Short mmCIF file of C-alpha atoms in Angstrom, two decimals:
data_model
loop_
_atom_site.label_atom_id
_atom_site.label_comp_id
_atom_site.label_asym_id
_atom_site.label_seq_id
_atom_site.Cartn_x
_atom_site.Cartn_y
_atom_site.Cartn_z
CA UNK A 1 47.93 227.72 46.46
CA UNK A 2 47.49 227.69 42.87
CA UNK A 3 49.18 224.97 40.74
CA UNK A 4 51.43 224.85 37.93
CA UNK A 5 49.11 224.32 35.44
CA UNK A 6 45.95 225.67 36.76
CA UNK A 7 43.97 226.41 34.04
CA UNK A 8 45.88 223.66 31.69
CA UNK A 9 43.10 221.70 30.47
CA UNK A 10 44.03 218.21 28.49
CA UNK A 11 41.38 215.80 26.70
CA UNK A 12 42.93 212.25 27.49
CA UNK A 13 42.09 210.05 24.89
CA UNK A 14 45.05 207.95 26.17
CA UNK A 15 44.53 204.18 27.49
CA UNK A 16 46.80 201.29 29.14
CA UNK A 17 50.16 202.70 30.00
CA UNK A 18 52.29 205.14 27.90
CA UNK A 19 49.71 207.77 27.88
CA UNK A 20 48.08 207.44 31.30
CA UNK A 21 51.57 208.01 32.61
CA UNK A 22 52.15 211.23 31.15
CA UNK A 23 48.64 212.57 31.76
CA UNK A 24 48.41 211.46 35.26
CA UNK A 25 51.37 213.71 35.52
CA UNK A 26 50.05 216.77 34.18
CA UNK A 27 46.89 216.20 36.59
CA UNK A 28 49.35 216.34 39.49
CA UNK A 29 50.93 219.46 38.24
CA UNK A 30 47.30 220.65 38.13
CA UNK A 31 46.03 220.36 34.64
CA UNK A 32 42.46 219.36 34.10
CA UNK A 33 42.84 216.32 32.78
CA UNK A 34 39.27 214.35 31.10
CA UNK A 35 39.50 211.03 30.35
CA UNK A 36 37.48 210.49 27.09
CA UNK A 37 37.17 206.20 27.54
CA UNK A 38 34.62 204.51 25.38
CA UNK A 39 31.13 203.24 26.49
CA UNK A 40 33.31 199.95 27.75
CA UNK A 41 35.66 201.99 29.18
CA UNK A 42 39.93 201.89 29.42
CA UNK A 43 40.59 197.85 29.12
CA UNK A 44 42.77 198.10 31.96
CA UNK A 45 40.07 198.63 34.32
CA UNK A 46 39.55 195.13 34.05
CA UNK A 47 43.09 193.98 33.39
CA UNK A 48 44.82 192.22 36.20
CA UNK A 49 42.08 192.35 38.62
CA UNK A 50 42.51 191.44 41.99
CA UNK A 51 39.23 192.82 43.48
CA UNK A 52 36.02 191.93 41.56
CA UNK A 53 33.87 194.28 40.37
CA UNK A 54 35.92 196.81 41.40
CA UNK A 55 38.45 198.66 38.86
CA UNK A 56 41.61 197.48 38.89
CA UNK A 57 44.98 198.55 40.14
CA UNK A 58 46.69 198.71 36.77
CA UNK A 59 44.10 201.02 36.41
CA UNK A 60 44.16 203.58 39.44
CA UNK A 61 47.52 203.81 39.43
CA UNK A 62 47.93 205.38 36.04
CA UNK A 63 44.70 207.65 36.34
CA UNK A 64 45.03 209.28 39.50
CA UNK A 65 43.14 213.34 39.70
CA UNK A 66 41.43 212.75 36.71
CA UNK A 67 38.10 212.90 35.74
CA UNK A 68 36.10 210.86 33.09
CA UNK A 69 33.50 210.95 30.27
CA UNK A 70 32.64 207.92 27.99
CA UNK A 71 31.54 208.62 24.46
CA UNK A 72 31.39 206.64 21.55
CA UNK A 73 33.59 208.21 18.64
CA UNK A 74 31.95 205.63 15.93
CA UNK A 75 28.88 207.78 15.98
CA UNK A 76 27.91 210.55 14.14
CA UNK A 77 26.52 212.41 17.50
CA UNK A 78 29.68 211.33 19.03
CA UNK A 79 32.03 212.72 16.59
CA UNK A 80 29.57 215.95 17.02
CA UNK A 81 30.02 216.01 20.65
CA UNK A 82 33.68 215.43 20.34
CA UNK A 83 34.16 218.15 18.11
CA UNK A 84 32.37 220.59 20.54
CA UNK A 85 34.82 219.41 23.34
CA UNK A 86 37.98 219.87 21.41
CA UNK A 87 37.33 223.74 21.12
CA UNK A 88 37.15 223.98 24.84
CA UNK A 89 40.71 222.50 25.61
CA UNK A 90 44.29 223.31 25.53
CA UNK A 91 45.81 219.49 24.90
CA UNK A 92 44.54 216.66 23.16
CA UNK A 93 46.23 212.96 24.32
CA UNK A 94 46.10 209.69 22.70
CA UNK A 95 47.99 206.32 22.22
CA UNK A 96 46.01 204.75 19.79
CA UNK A 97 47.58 202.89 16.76
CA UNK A 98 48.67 204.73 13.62
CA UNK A 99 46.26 206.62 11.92
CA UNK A 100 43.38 205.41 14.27
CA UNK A 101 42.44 209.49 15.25
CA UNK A 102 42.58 209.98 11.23
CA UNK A 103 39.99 207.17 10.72
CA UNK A 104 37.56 208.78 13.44
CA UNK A 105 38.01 211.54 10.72
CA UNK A 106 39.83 214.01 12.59
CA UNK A 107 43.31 214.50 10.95
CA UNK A 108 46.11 216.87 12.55
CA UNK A 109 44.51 219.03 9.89
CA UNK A 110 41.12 218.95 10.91
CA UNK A 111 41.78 219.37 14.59
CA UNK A 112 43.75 222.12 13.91
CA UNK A 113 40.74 224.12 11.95
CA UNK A 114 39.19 222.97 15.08
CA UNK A 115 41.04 224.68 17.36
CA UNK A 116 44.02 226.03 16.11
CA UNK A 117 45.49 226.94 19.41
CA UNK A 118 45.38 223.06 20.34
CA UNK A 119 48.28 220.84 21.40
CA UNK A 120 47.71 217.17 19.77
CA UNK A 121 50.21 214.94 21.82
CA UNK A 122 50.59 211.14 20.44
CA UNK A 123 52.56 208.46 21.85
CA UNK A 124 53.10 205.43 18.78
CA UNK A 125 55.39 202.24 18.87
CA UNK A 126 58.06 203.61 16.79
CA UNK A 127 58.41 206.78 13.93
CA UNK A 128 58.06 207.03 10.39
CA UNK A 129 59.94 203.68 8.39
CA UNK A 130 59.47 200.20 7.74
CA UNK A 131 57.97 199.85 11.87
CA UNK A 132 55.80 202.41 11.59
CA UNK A 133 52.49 200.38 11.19
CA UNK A 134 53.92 197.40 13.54
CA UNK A 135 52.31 196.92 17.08
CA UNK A 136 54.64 197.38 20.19
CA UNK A 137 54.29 196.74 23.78
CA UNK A 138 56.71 197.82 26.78
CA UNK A 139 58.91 194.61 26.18
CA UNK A 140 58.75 195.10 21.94
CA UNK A 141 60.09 199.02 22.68
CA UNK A 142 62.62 197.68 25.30
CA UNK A 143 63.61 195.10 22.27
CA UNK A 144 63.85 197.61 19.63
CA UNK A 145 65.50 200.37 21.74
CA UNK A 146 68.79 198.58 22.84
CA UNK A 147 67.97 197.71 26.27
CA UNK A 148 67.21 194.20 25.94
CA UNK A 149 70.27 193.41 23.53
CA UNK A 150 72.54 194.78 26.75
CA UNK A 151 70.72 194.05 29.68
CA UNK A 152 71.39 190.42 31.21
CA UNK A 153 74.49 188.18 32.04
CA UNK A 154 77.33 187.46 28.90
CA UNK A 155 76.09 183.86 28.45
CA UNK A 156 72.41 184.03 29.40
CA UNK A 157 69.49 185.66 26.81
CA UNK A 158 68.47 189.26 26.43
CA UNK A 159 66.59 190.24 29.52
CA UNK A 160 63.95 192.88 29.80
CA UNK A 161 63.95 195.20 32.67
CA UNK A 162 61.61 195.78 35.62
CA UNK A 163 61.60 199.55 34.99
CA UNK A 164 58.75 200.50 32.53
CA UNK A 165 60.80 202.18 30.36
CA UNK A 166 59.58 201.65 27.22
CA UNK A 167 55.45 202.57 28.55
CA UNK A 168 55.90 205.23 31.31
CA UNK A 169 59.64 206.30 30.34
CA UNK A 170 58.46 207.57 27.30
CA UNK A 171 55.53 208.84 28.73
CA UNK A 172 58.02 211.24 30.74
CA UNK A 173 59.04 211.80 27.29
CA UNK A 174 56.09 213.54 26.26
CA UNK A 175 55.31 215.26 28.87
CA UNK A 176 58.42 217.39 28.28
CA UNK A 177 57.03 218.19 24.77
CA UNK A 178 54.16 218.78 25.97
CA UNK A 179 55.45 220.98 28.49
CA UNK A 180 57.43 222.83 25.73
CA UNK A 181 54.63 222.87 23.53
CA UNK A 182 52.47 225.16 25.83
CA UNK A 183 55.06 227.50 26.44
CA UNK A 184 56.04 227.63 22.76
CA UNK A 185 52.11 228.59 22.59
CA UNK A 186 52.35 231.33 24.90
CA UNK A 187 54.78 233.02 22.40
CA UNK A 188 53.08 232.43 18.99
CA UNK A 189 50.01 231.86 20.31
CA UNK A 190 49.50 228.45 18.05
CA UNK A 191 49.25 225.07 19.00
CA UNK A 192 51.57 222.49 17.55
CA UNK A 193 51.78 218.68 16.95
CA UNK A 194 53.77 216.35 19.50
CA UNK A 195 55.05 212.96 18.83
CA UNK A 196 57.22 210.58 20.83
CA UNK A 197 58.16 206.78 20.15
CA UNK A 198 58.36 204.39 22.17
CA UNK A 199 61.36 202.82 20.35
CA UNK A 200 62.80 206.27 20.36
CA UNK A 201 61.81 206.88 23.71
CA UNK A 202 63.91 203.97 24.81
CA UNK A 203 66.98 204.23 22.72
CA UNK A 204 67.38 207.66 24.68
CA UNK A 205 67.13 206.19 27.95
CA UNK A 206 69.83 203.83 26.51
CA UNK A 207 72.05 206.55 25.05
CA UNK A 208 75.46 205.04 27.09
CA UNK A 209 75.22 201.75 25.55
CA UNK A 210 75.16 204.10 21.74
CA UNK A 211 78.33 205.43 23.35
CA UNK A 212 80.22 202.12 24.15
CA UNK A 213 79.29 201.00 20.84
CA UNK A 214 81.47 203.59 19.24
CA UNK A 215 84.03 203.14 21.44
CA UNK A 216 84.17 199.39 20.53
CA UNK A 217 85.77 200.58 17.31
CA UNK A 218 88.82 201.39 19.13
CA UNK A 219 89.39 198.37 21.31
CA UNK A 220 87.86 196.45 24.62
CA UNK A 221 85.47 197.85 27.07
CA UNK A 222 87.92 197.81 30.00
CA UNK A 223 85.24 198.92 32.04
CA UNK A 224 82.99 196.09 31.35
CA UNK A 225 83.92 192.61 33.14
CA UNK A 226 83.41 190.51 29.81
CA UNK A 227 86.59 188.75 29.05
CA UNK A 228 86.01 188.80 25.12
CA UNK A 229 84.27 191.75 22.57
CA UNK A 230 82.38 190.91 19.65
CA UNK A 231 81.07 194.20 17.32
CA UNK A 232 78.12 194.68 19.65
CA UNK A 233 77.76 196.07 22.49
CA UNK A 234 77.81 192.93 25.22
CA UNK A 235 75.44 192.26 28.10
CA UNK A 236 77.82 192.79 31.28
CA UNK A 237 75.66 191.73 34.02
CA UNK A 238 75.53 194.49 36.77
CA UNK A 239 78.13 196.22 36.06
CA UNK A 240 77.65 199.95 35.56
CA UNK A 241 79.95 199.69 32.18
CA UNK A 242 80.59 203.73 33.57
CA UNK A 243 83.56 205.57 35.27
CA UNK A 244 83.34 203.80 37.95
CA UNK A 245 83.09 200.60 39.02
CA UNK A 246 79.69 198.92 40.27
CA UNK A 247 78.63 195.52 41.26
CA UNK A 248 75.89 193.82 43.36
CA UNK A 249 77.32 191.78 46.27
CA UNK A 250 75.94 189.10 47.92
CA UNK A 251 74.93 190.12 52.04
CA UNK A 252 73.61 187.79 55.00
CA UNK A 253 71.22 185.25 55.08
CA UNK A 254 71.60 185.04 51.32
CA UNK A 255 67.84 185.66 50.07
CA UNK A 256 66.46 186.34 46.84
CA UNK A 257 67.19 189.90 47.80
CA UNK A 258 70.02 190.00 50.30
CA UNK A 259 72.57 192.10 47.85
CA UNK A 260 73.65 195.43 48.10
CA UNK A 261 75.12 197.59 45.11
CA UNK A 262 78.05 199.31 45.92
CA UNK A 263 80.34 201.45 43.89
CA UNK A 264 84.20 201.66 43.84
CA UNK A 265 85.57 205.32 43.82
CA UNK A 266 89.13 205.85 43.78
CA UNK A 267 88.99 207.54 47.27
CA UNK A 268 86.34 204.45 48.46
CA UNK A 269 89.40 201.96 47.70
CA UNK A 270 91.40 202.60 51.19
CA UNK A 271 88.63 202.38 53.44
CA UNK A 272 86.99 199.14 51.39
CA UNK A 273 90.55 197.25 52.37
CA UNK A 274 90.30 198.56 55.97
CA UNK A 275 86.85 197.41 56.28
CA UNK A 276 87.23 194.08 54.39
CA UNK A 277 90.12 193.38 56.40
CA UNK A 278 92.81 193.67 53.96
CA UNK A 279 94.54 196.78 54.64
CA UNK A 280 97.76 196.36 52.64
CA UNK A 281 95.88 196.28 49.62
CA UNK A 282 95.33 200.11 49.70
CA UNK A 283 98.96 200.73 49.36
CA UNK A 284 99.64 197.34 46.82
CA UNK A 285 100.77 198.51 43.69
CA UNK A 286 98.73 195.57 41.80
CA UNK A 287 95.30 197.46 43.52
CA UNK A 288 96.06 200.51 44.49
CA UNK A 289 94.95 202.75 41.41
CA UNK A 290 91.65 202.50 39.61
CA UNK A 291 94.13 201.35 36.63
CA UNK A 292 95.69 198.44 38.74
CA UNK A 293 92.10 197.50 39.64
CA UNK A 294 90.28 197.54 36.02
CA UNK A 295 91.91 194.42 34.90
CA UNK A 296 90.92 192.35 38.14
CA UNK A 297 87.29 193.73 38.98
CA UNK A 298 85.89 190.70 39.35
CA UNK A 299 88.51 189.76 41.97
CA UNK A 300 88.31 193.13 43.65
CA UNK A 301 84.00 192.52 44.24
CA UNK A 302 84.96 188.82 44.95
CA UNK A 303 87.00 190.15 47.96
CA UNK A 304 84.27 192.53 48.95
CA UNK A 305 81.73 189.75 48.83
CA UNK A 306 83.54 187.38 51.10
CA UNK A 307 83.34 190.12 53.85
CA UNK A 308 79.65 191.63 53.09
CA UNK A 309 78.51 187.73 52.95
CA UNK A 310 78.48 187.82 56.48
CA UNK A 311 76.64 190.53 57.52
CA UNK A 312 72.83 191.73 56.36
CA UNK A 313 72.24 194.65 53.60
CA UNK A 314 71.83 197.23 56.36
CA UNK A 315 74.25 196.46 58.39
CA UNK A 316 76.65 196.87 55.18
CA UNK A 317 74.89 199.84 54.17
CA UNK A 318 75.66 201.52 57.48
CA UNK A 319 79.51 200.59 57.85
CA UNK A 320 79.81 201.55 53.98
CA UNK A 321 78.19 204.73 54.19
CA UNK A 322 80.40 205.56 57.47
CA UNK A 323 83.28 206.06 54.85
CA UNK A 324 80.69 207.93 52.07
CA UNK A 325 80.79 204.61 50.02
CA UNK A 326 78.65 205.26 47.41
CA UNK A 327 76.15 201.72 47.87
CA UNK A 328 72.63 201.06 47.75
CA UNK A 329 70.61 197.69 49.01
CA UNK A 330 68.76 195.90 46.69
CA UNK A 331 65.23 196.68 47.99
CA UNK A 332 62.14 194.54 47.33
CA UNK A 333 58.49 195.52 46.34
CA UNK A 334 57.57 194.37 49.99
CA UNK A 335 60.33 196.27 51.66
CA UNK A 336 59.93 199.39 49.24
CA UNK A 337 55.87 199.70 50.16
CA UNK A 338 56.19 199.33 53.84
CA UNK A 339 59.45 201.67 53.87
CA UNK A 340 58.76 204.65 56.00
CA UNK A 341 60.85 207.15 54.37
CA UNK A 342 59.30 206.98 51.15
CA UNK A 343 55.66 207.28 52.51
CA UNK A 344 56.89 210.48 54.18
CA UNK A 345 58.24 211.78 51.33
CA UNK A 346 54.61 211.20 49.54
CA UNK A 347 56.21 208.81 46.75
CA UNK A 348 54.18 205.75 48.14
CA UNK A 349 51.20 207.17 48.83
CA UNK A 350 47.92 205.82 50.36
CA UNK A 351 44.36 206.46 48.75
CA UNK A 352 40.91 205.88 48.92
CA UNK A 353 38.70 204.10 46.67
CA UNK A 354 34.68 203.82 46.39
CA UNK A 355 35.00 200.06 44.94
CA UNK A 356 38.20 198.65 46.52
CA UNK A 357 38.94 200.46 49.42
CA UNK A 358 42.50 201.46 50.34
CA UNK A 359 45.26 201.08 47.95
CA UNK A 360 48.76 201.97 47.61
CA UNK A 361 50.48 203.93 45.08
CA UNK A 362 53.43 205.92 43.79
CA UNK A 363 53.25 209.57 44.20
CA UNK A 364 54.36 212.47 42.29
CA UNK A 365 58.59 212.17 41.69
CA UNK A 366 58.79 215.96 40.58
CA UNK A 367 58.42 218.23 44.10
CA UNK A 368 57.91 221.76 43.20
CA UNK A 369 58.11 224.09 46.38
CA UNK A 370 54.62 226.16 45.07
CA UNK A 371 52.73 223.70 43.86
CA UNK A 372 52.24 220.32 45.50
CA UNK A 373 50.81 217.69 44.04
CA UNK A 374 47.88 216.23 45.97
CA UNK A 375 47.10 212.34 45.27
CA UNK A 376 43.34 212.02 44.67
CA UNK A 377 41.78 208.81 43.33
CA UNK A 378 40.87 207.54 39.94
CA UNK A 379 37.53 208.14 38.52
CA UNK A 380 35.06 205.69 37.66
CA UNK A 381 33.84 204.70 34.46
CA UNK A 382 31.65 207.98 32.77
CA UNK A 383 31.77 209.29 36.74
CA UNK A 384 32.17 212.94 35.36
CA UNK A 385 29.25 212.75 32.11
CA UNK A 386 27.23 215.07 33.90
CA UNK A 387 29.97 217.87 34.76
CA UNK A 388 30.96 217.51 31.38
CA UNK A 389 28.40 217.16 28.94
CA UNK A 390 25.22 218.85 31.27
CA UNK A 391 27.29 221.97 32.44
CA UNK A 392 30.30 222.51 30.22
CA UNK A 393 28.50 221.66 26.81
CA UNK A 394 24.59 222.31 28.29
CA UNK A 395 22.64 219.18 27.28
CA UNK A 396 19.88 218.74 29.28
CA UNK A 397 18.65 215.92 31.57
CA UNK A 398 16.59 214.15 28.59
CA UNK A 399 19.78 214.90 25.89
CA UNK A 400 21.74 212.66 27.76
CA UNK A 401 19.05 210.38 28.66
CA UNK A 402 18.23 209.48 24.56
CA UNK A 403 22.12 209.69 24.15
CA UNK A 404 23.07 207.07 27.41
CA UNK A 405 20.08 205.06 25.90
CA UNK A 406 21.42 205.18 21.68
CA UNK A 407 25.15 203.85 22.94
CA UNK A 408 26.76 207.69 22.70
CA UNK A 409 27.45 208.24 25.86
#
């Protein structure tokens, strides 16, 4: 069956996170993606190692059906070899600071003389102003983008989040211009320029917490539990801040992760009471309406609490979900590798690895019904110089012997 983007071929120049996210998923959707590392290779292939000598998981879980090349763009053959490759290829990735591409000496410009046809795709820290040259990491974008600032408990510090939002969310970012670059290309025929920010990248992601702020300007948050409002938007803890109320409740034996989230419609309310044991509630005009309810939320989960305290996540799941409660446990990185569903829905996946053996990773999250994505391992280091170099740009057997032996390749 052929894939999406059969035929899609994309130069990855990317490294660590942001970039390998968004390549790795046009190599599921069937691109040909090369990884262009340098003689040293992607830092993250040692980063966070856990089996030696072997490349590390940080770094086969970002770089799945990929294929690799080293060359070293500091020398004059490399720049010459690099030049040759950027003619034969549809999308050209990288991550690097700003300006670093420029500096190599090929400028937006120059690639586009090049190969004008060519899709240059760069993922920086944050757009043109006074951050533009400043460094950021997943935690600086999650700083900078408004996450931090609203994500923790009212009297506690700014807390980053697990999610990778600020690396891999805005790699999902520009894979959609990506996307929308190519087909753009299939009308004018012209390549085009693509740039997301990280800071950008997280500030969308973030775009209800914009919303409350302008709502501030006309009184309270009566959706948010805090008891007091500032100018800011405040951190609220796990509460969803949305339509609807949302907490995380406390379940039997009481571990670490013994909690299940559950949400409050206003057609969840009767059966809640019923199952909580406090029937006349449903019909109590001080809780019988969402209204009634707003002004007493942290009551209303405290009385949910005392009755899901004494039974375990599933157990609540099940008797919540008998009534279409919305609710979801709080599941751990243990529970969520070993769960069975998600293996058979291909999102935890298993693969094989020369070095390290059998590892465990996530799978494609976008299922399209005609093209599949199959899960095949990370390359190793330069693993692909000879497909590359020997038959796509037809050096010979001594070419890239003088060019492994002079650093190039």
């Amino acid at each position: 069956m052929r894939k999406a983007l059969e035929g899609v071929r994309v130069l990855d120049m990317t490294h660590v996170q942001s970039g390998p996210s968004a390549t790795q998923i046009l190599a599921w959707l069937g691109a040909d993606v090369v990884k262009l590392e340098a003689v040293t290779g992607d830092i993250t292939r040692k980063q966070l190692r856990d089996v030696p000598d072997a490349d590390s998981l940080y770094f086969t879980m970002l770089n799945c059906n990929k294929r690799s090349i080293t060359l070293n763009m500091k020398s004059p053959k490399g720049k010459e070899i690099f030049t040759e490759l950027v003619k034969k290829f549809d999308i050209l990735a990288e991550n690097f600071g700003p300006g670093a591409v420029d500096r190599m000496g090929f400028s937006w410009e120059k690639l586009q003389e090049i190969n004008p046809k060519l899709i240059y795709a760069s993922i920086k820290g944050f757009g043109d102003g006074p951050y533009k040259f400043y460094k950021a990491y997943e935690v600086v974008a999650q700083a900078m983008g408004g996450s931090m600032s609203t994500t923790g408990f009212e009297d506690g510090p700014p807390l980053a989040t697990g999610a990778q939002i600020g690396d891999s969310g805005t790699g999902m970012h520009a894979v959609a211009g990506i996307l929308a670059a190519l087909y753009q290309r299939e009308h004018t025929g012209q390549g085009q320029r693509v740039t997301v920010a990280m800071q950008h990248a997280v500030l969308n992601l973030c775009r209800v917490k914009l919303r409350d702020q302008q709502r501030l300007a006309h009184g309270p948050l009566n959706e948010y539990p805090n008891e007091e409002f500032g100018d800011t938007v405040p951190r609220s803890a796990n509460a969803s801040g949305g339509g609807q109320p949302g907490w995380a409740i406390k379940c039997a034996p009481g571990g670490p992760n013994d909690y299940i989230y559950v949400i409050v419609q206003p057609v969840g309310w009767a059966p809640i009471t019923q199952l909580i044991g406090r029937p006349e509630l449903a019909n109590d005009p001080d809780w019988a309406t969402p209204e009634a309810r707003l002004s007493k939320l942290d009551k209303m989960f405290q009385l949910i609490e005392e009755w899901s305290s004494a039974h375990g996540k599933w157990d609540v799941l099940a008797m919540l979900n008998e009534h279409n409660i919305p609710c979801g446990p709080i599941l751990s990185t243990k529970e969520i590798i070993e769960d069975e569903s998600l293996a058979e829905n291909e999102i935890v996946v298993r693969v094989d690895h020369p070095e390290r053996g059998e590892f465990a990773t996530v799978g494609m999250p976008i299922k399209l019904s005609d093209s599949p994505a199959e899960v095949r391992r990370s390359p190793l280091l330069g693993e692909h110089n000879q497909e590359i170099y020997g038959t796509e740009l037809g050096l010979s057997e001594s070419d890239m012997a003088e060019l492994k032996s002079s650093g190039v390749i």
